[in-house]
Tab-separated table of C-alpha atoms in Angstrom:
chain	number	residue	atom	x	y	z
A	845	MET	CA	-13.318	34.028	-16.722
A	846	LEU	CA	-9.612	32.661	-17.659
A	847	HIS	CA	-9.700	29.287	-19.051
A	848	GLY	CA	-6.507	26.796	-19.312
A	849	THR	CA	-4.596	27.014	-22.907
A	850	ALA	CA	-2.885	24.139	-22.895
A	851	ASP	CA	-3.268	21.658	-25.742
A	852	PRO	CA	-5.413	18.476	-24.706
A	853	ASP	CA	-3.804	16.547	-27.292
A	854	THR	CA	-0.203	17.722	-26.696
A	855	MET	CA	-0.842	16.739	-22.674
A	856	ALA	CA	-2.729	13.634	-23.238
A	857	ALA	CA	-0.050	12.250	-25.474
A	858	ASP	CA	1.494	10.343	-22.419
A	859	ALA	CA	-1.655	9.965	-20.692
A	860	PRO	CA	-2.924	6.054	-19.408
A	861	PHE	CA	-5.787	4.565	-22.061
A	862	VAL	CA	-8.874	4.150	-19.742
A	863	ALA	CA	-10.976	1.187	-21.757
A	864	ALA	CA	-13.453	1.041	-19.340
A	865	PRO	CA	-13.677	3.363	-16.282
A	866	ALA	CA	-14.265	1.908	-12.514
A	867	THR	CA	-17.613	0.948	-12.183
A	868	GLU	CA	-16.563	-0.775	-8.816
A	869	PRO	CA	-15.107	1.197	-5.680
A	870	LEU	CA	-11.562	0.651	-4.412
A	871	VAL	CA	-11.266	1.259	-0.480
A	872	CYS	CA	-8.105	1.550	1.568
A	873	ARG	CA	-9.423	0.350	5.223
A	874	GLY	CA	-6.758	2.384	7.865
A	875	ALA	CA	-4.862	4.716	5.650
A	876	GLU	CA	-2.694	7.793	6.345
A	877	VAL	CA	-2.809	10.827	4.192
A	878	LEU	CA	-0.050	13.901	4.463
A	879	GLN	CA	-1.329	16.744	2.273
A	880	VAL	CA	0.299	20.176	1.976
A	881	VAL	CA	-1.126	22.921	-0.102
A	882	TYR	CA	1.075	24.988	-1.668
A	883	GLU	CA	1.130	28.890	-3.611
A	884	VAL	CA	2.871	28.353	-7.312
A	885	HIS	CA	4.691	31.304	-9.461
A	886	SER	CA	1.991	32.221	-11.335
A	887	ALA	CA	3.797	33.173	-14.535
A	888	SER	CA	2.559	29.837	-16.383
A	889	ARG	CA	-1.019	29.569	-14.450
A	890	GLN	CA	-2.947	28.888	-17.646
A	891	ASP	CA	-0.303	26.832	-19.121
A	892	VAL	CA	-0.046	23.941	-16.836
A	893	LEU	CA	-4.266	23.430	-17.622
A	894	PRO	CA	-6.301	22.525	-20.812
A	895	PRO	CA	-9.356	24.511	-21.772
A	896	ALA	CA	-12.044	22.834	-20.039
A	897	LEU	CA	-10.372	24.582	-16.318
A	898	HIS	CA	-10.331	27.467	-14.684
A	899	PRO	CA	-7.114	28.444	-13.500
A	900	VAL	CA	-7.755	29.829	-9.513
A	901	ASN	CA	-5.865	33.103	-7.948
A	902	PRO	CA	-3.464	32.736	-6.148
A	903	PRO	CA	-2.334	29.720	-8.048
A	904	ALA	CA	-1.572	26.885	-6.070
A	905	ILE	CA	-0.803	22.992	-5.914
A	906	THR	CA	-1.915	20.210	-3.417
A	907	VAL	CA	0.837	17.143	-2.496
A	908	THR	CA	-0.845	14.395	-1.294
A	909	VAL	CA	0.794	11.089	-0.019
A	910	LEU	CA	-1.339	7.963	0.793
A	911	ARG	CA	-0.268	5.335	2.637
A	912	ALA	CA	-2.848	2.050	2.434
A	913	GLU	CA	-1.234	-1.479	4.344
A	914	ASP	CA	-5.007	-2.774	4.014
A	915	SER	CA	-6.693	-2.251	0.217
A	916	ASP	CA	-8.634	-3.425	-2.274
A	917	ALA	CA	-5.670	-3.468	-4.263
A	918	GLY	CA	-3.336	-4.660	-2.258
A	919	PRO	CA	-0.518	-2.703	0.355
A	920	PHE	CA	0.742	0.287	-1.419
A	921	ALA	CA	1.467	3.959	-1.362
A	922	LEU	CA	0.496	6.826	-3.249
A	923	ALA	CA	2.181	10.663	-3.860
A	924	GLU	CA	-0.037	13.032	-6.535
A	925	THR	CA	0.830	16.182	-7.233
A	926	ARG	CA	-2.542	18.525	-8.539
A	927	VAL	CA	-3.071	22.270	-9.581
A	928	VAL	CA	-6.256	23.378	-7.816
A	929	CYS	CA	-8.515	24.610	-10.678
A	930	ARG	CA	-12.421	24.857	-11.508
A	931	THR	CA	-15.083	23.518	-13.520
A	932	GLY	CA	-17.194	26.344	-13.485
A	933	ALA	CA	-18.007	27.038	-9.589
A	934	ARG	CA	-16.765	23.881	-8.573
A	935	SER	CA	-13.133	23.536	-7.137
A	936	ARG	CA	-11.569	20.685	-8.738
A	937	GLY	CA	-7.546	19.421	-8.504
A	938	PHE	CA	-6.171	18.494	-12.229
A	939	HIS	CA	-3.840	15.541	-12.019
A	940	VAL	CA	-0.736	16.565	-13.185
A	941	SER	CA	1.259	12.795	-12.106
A	942	CYS	CA	1.572	10.520	-9.309
A	943	PHE	CA	4.034	8.140	-7.965
A	944	VAL	CA	3.196	4.650	-6.574
A	945	ARG	CA	4.817	1.981	-4.701
A	946	GLY	CA	2.768	-1.614	-5.703
A	947	GLU	CA	2.782	-2.636	-8.763
A	948	GLU	CA	-0.866	-4.039	-8.550
A	949	ALA	CA	-2.649	-0.729	-7.416
A	950	ALA	CA	-0.944	1.325	-10.012
A	951	GLY	CA	-2.346	-0.945	-12.878
A	952	VAL	CA	-5.669	-0.524	-11.569
A	953	LEU	CA	-5.207	2.987	-10.761
A	954	ALA	CA	-3.909	3.565	-14.397
A	955	GLU	CA	-6.642	1.831	-15.989
A	956	ARG	CA	-9.562	2.504	-14.248
A	957	TRP	CA	-9.017	6.067	-12.965
A	958	GLY	CA	-6.470	7.327	-15.365
A	959	TYR	CA	-3.852	8.467	-13.093
A	960	ARG	CA	-0.328	8.875	-14.461
A	961	THR	CA	1.416	6.454	-12.034
A	962	ARG	CA	5.727	5.911	-12.122
A	963	PRO	CA	7.201	3.440	-9.581
A	964	ALA	CA	9.261	5.006	-6.898
A	965	GLY	CA	10.089	4.739	-3.396
A	966	ILE	CA	7.545	6.411	-0.996
A	967	GLU	CA	7.722	7.064	2.336
A	968	LEU	CA	5.424	8.318	5.533
A	969	ARG	CA	6.262	9.119	8.823
A	970	ARG	CA	3.137	9.978	11.425
A	971	GLY	CA	4.362	10.839	14.829
A	972	TYR	CA	3.697	13.022	18.136
A	973	HIS	CA	5.551	15.854	16.404
A	974	GLY	CA	4.031	16.024	13.103
A	975	SER	CA	4.533	14.128	10.024
A	976	GLU	CA	6.433	14.000	7.141
A	977	ALA	CA	6.866	12.118	3.348
A	978	GLU	CA	9.714	11.241	0.601
A	979	VAL	CA	9.657	10.191	-2.663
A	980	ARG	CA	12.749	9.296	-3.927
A	981	CYS	CA	13.418	7.976	-7.673
A	982	GLY	CA	16.444	5.764	-6.948
A	983	ASP	CA	18.347	8.071	-5.347
A	984	HIS	CA	17.042	11.552	-6.149
A	985	LEU	CA	14.480	13.038	-3.722
A	986	VAL	CA	11.693	13.812	-5.796
A	987	LEU	CA	9.732	14.921	-3.178
A	988	GLY	CA	9.864	16.566	0.646
A	989	ALA	CA	7.089	17.063	2.817
A	990	ARG	CA	6.317	17.963	6.065
A	991	LEU	CA	4.255	18.983	8.623
A	992	ARG	CA	5.041	20.812	12.185
A	993	ARG	CA	2.953	21.504	15.465
A	994	PRO	CA	0.260	19.484	15.066
A	995	VAL	CA	-2.856	20.733	16.077
A	996	PRO	CA	-5.879	18.126	16.390
A	997	LEU	CA	-8.692	18.854	13.724
A	998	SER	CA	-12.218	17.817	13.648
A	999	ALA	CA	-13.576	15.687	10.214
A	1000	ALA	CA	-16.039	18.229	10.178
A	1001	ASP	CA	-13.188	21.158	9.072
A	1002	LEU	CA	-11.975	18.916	6.052
A	1003	GLN	CA	-13.204	19.111	2.817
A	1004	PHE	CA	-11.518	16.896	-0.111
A	1005	THR	CA	-11.689	18.039	-3.693
A	1006	ASP	CA	-12.296	16.054	-6.690
A	1007	SER	CA	-9.650	15.295	-9.643
A	1008	MET	CA	-9.837	16.273	-13.358
A	1009	HIS	CA	-7.195	13.139	-14.101
A	1010	LEU	CA	-6.475	13.466	-18.450
A	1011	ALA	CA	-6.731	10.434	-20.062
A	1012	ARG	CA	-7.112	8.420	-23.324
A	1013	THR	CA	-10.105	6.749	-23.701
A	1014	PRO	CA	-12.648	5.336	-26.544
A	1015	ARG	CA	-14.407	8.434	-26.852
A	1016	GLY	CA	-11.132	10.840	-27.378
A	1017	ASN	CA	-9.234	12.225	-24.953
A	1018	ARG	CA	-11.194	12.908	-22.109
A	1019	LEU	CA	-10.995	14.200	-18.446
A	1020	VAL	CA	-12.657	11.840	-15.800
A	1021	GLN	CA	-13.480	13.083	-12.866
A	1022	VAL	CA	-12.194	10.958	-9.486
A	1023	GLU	CA	-13.747	10.860	-6.304
A	1024	ARG	CA	-12.637	10.429	-3.097
A	1025	ALA	CA	-14.144	9.814	-0.039
A	1026	TYR	CA	-12.740	9.682	3.553
A	1027	GLU	CA	-14.425	8.243	6.562
A	1028	VAL	CA	-11.784	10.069	8.782
A	1029	ARG	CA	-10.753	8.702	11.917
A	1030	THR	CA	-8.145	11.385	13.006
A	1031	ALA	CA	-6.638	14.739	12.063
A	1032	GLU	CA	-4.248	17.364	12.334
A	1033	ARG	CA	-3.239	20.363	10.714
A	1034	GLY	CA	0.069	21.714	11.318
A	1035	LEU	CA	2.581	24.178	9.529
A	1036	PRO	CA	3.529	22.850	5.987
A	1037	SER	CA	6.727	22.791	4.225
A	1038	LEU	CA	8.117	21.705	0.900
A	1039	THR	CA	11.739	20.890	1.473
A	1040	ALA	CA	12.189	19.040	-2.402
A	1041	PHE	CA	9.836	19.496	-5.169
A	1042	ASP	CA	11.002	18.195	-8.561
A	1043	GLY	CA	8.697	19.550	-10.755
A	1044	GLN	CA	10.781	18.157	-13.877
A	1045	ALA	CA	10.301	14.755	-12.212
A	1046	TRP	CA	6.893	15.502	-11.203
A	1047	GLY	CA	6.301	15.926	-15.608
A	1048	GLU	CA	5.516	19.527	-14.942
A	1049	PRO	CA	8.736	21.687	-14.824
A	1050	ARG	CA	6.683	25.155	-14.770
A	1051	LEU	CA	5.096	23.843	-11.299
A	1052	ARG	CA	7.092	26.062	-8.929
A	1053	PRO	CA	6.263	26.257	-5.306
A	1054	SER	CA	6.804	29.786	-3.491
A	1055	HIS	CA	4.376	30.312	-0.422
A	1056	PRO	CA	3.006	27.392	1.936
A	1057	ILE	CA	-0.715	27.428	2.355
A	1058	SER	CA	-1.608	24.758	4.588
A	1059	ALA	CA	-1.177	20.948	5.802
A	1060	VAL	CA	-2.987	18.254	7.621
A	1061	SER	CA	-2.299	15.032	8.364
A	1062	LEU	CA	-4.974	12.158	9.036
A	1063	THR	CA	-6.112	8.611	9.223
A	1064	ALA	CA	-9.278	7.849	7.602
A	1065	ASP	CA	-11.364	4.730	5.359
A	1066	VAL	CA	-10.692	6.334	2.247
A	1067	THR	CA	-12.910	4.984	-0.849
A	1068	LEU	CA	-12.343	5.701	-4.762
A	1069	ARG	CA	-15.707	5.839	-5.873
A	1070	PRO	CA	-16.607	4.401	-9.419
A	1071	VAL	CA	-16.070	6.895	-12.166
A	1072	ARG	CA	-19.409	8.640	-13.031
A	1073	TYR	CA	-18.186	11.446	-15.433
A	1074	VAL	CA	-15.654	12.181	-17.687
A	1075	CYS	CA	-15.543	15.897	-19.752
A	1076	ARG	CA	-14.213	16.638	-22.636
A	1077	ALA	CA	-10.600	18.452	-21.949
A	1078	ASP	CA	-10.673	21.101	-24.993
A	1079	VAL	CA	-14.377	22.611	-23.839
A	1080	SER	CA	-16.052	23.926	-20.938
A	1081	ALA	CA	-17.208	21.845	-18.474
A	1082	VAL	CA	-20.912	23.279	-19.375
A	1083	GLU	CA	-20.483	22.387	-22.840
A	1084	GLY	CA	-18.391	19.110	-22.239
A	1085	THR	CA	-19.774	16.685	-19.265
A	1086	GLU	CA	-20.941	13.106	-20.407
A	1087	ARG	CA	-21.996	10.743	-18.027
A	1088	VAL	CA	-20.296	7.264	-17.732
A	1089	ASP	CA	-22.636	4.615	-18.065
A	1090	GLN	CA	-22.179	2.042	-15.281
A	1091	GLY	CA	-23.661	-0.853	-16.758
């Protein structure tokens, strides 16, 4: 079984410090979400993951843009890139970084769930003919994502995977398991495209999208659940998983 080969200590050098993982949920009511999945070039598929995580074949990333006008952390928008991977047999996404519009939410996400946040302008538009999202740092376009030719989709046909966020903690460097629950109201699938993706701006220039896989657009109540587990990044999840005391 293949393992990631990246050095966790090097990767965690600029990671957020999570002194106390989330013990309360963060609810985003009536959020809008666009998620695009793309294959990436395989040359560095192990190099972008720590040893606790396993790469998949073909290597892929998910790009998710979420806009929440009504949340427990105030109105915000988030754009996130994850590397598709596994912990043992379980499908996961390794959090690379995210851009956030909304200072209060950015602080909460970083301090409680280990999101690597940076401020940016984020736009998400959902319409009859499809959905599209853009992320800009100043005048620089770091993400352009689209879904075209939408077809209605049942909520039962959707499945979302948990994320693993590398963070500095009082226990040392740990992968924080971030779980999001979705109460889907409407959903569509369609043709995906990334019109712009700047890997350097996302913090991982080795991620180079190569082929579209899927795209979904939805409205949902999205809940970030309290953190239940963290995992050592340098050994397998079977050996290194630790339960978080919820007090």
